[in-house]
Tab-separated table of C-alpha atoms in Angstrom:
chain	number	residue	atom	x	y	z
A	1	MET	CA	-0.084	0.082	0.124
A	2	SER	CA	1.552	3.315	-0.972
A	3	ILE	CA	0.379	6.386	0.108
A	4	GLN	CA	0.081	9.046	-2.862
A	5	ASN	CA	-0.536	12.498	-1.068
A	6	LEU	CA	2.853	12.840	-0.132
A	7	GLN	CA	4.361	13.891	-3.550
A	8	VAL	CA	5.357	17.582	-3.871
A	9	HIS	CA	3.418	20.067	-5.701
A	10	ASP	CA	4.367	23.175	-6.246
A	11	PRO	CA	1.101	25.353	-6.336
A	12	PHE	CA	3.165	28.478	-7.937
A	13	ALA	CA	4.419	26.222	-10.663
A	14	GLU	CA	2.060	27.374	-13.341
A	15	ALA	CA	2.075	31.216	-12.320
A	16	SER	CA	5.267	32.060	-14.640
A	17	LYS	CA	2.900	30.659	-17.536
A	18	GLY	CA	0.057	33.223	-19.205
A	19	HIS	CA	-3.380	31.957	-20.960
A	20	ASP	CA	-3.835	28.556	-22.171
A	21	GLY	CA	-0.143	27.040	-20.632
A	22	VAL	CA	1.548	29.753	-23.121
A	23	GLY	CA	4.598	30.516	-21.038
A	24	VAL	CA	5.208	33.806	-20.326
A	25	GLN	CA	8.562	35.196	-19.202
A	26	GLU	CA	8.984	36.528	-16.031
A	27	SER	CA	11.157	40.117	-16.324
A	28	LEU	CA	10.307	43.319	-17.811
A	29	ILE	CA	10.924	44.253	-21.405
A	30	HIS	CA	11.790	47.551	-21.502
A	31	ILE	CA	10.780	49.033	-25.056
A	32	ARG	CA	12.965	52.521	-25.692
A	33	ILE	CA	13.265	55.364	-28.169
A	34	GLN	CA	16.542	57.026	-29.265
A	35	GLN	CA	16.982	60.059	-31.587
A	36	ARG	CA	19.218	59.714	-34.383
A	37	SER	CA	20.226	62.853	-36.641
A	38	GLY	CA	17.097	65.075	-37.440
A	39	ARG	CA	13.507	63.461	-37.347
A	40	LYS	CA	15.094	59.707	-37.265
A	41	THR	CA	14.259	57.787	-34.629
A	42	LEU	CA	15.198	54.151	-33.109
A	43	THR	CA	13.226	51.913	-31.173
A	44	THR	CA	15.078	49.525	-29.258
A	45	VAL	CA	13.596	46.232	-27.173
A	46	GLN	CA	15.505	44.839	-24.739
A	47	GLY	CA	14.899	42.035	-22.178
A	48	ILE	CA	13.105	39.737	-23.994
A	49	SER	CA	13.399	36.026	-22.734
A	50	THR	CA	16.214	33.944	-24.232
A	51	ASP	CA	13.939	30.862	-24.848
A	52	TYR	CA	12.113	32.999	-27.684
A	53	ASP	CA	14.244	33.389	-30.925
A	54	LEU	CA	14.977	36.945	-31.234
A	55	LYS	CA	15.823	36.598	-35.262
A	56	ARG	CA	12.702	35.266	-35.574
A	57	ILE	CA	10.458	38.273	-33.452
A	58	THR	CA	12.844	40.263	-35.339
A	59	LYS	CA	11.517	39.481	-39.023
A	60	ALA	CA	7.740	38.942	-37.471
A	61	PHE	CA	8.638	42.697	-36.393
A	62	LYS	CA	9.600	43.987	-39.779
A	63	LYS	CA	7.236	42.577	-41.467
A	64	GLU	CA	4.017	43.528	-39.428
A	65	PHE	CA	5.334	47.300	-39.274
A	66	ALA	CA	7.173	47.829	-42.600
A	67	CYS	CA	10.390	48.898	-41.231
A	68	ASN	CA	13.999	47.706	-40.645
A	69	GLY	CA	15.154	46.276	-38.164
A	70	CYS	CA	18.078	43.602	-36.965
A	71	VAL	CA	19.227	42.271	-33.295
A	72	VAL	CA	22.678	43.772	-32.115
A	73	ASP	CA	24.700	42.627	-29.200
A	74	HIS	CA	24.669	45.129	-26.472
A	75	PRO	CA	27.689	45.410	-23.696
A	76	GLU	CA	25.475	46.213	-21.098
A	77	TYR	CA	21.959	44.927	-22.107
A	78	GLY	CA	23.182	41.877	-24.175
A	79	GLU	CA	21.130	40.917	-27.421
A	80	VAL	CA	18.755	43.937	-28.017
A	81	ILE	CA	16.277	44.603	-31.014
A	82	GLN	CA	16.684	47.845	-32.844
A	83	LEU	CA	13.762	49.085	-35.257
A	84	GLN	CA	13.550	51.836	-37.095
A	85	GLY	CA	11.390	54.856	-36.171
A	86	ASP	CA	9.124	54.988	-33.727
A	87	GLN	CA	7.622	51.381	-33.053
A	88	ARG	CA	6.807	51.926	-29.079
A	89	ASN	CA	2.842	51.252	-29.441
A	90	ASP	CA	3.023	48.916	-32.074
A	91	VAL	CA	5.563	46.532	-30.304
A	92	CYS	CA	3.769	46.697	-27.073
A	93	GLN	CA	0.621	45.959	-28.981
A	94	PHE	CA	2.338	42.828	-30.975
A	95	LEU	CA	3.664	41.214	-27.894
A	96	THR	CA	0.456	41.239	-26.124
A	97	LYS	CA	-1.151	40.113	-28.928
A	98	CYS	CA	1.141	37.068	-29.812
A	99	GLY	CA	1.271	36.534	-25.761
A	100	LEU	CA	4.875	36.932	-25.536
A	101	ALA	CA	4.355	39.250	-22.941
A	102	THR	CA	1.430	40.786	-20.540
A	103	GLY	CA	0.848	44.649	-20.474
A	104	ASP	CA	1.830	44.588	-16.999
A	105	GLN	CA	5.631	43.216	-18.161
A	106	LEU	CA	6.500	46.224	-20.722
A	107	LYS	CA	7.861	49.184	-19.688
A	108	VAL	CA	7.846	51.870	-22.436
A	109	HIS	CA	10.720	54.601	-22.105
A	110	GLY	CA	10.897	57.914	-24.110
A	111	PHE	CA	9.381	61.261	-24.684
């Protein structure tokens, strides 16, 4: 006779998962804007979990927003996505729509 209720169960194991069991990252995603020359701006997205392929996310951003972008290795922030233009609101909506992050995990910086 074995006792089944002595197994370890973590009640908060699913707290880091999003809706429908889709994994949502635990840290904040910082979305910043940098001024280039004149009216030109650059949007940077930093803090996306390493579980996701940043190059594929960048490809989806470029296709959705009709802008150019790349993944840059920043010495302080690690891998950062850079997009041309002011794409802050578009990136926030895209990340929440795809389920990569919730609204509480997005931090928008800039003017």
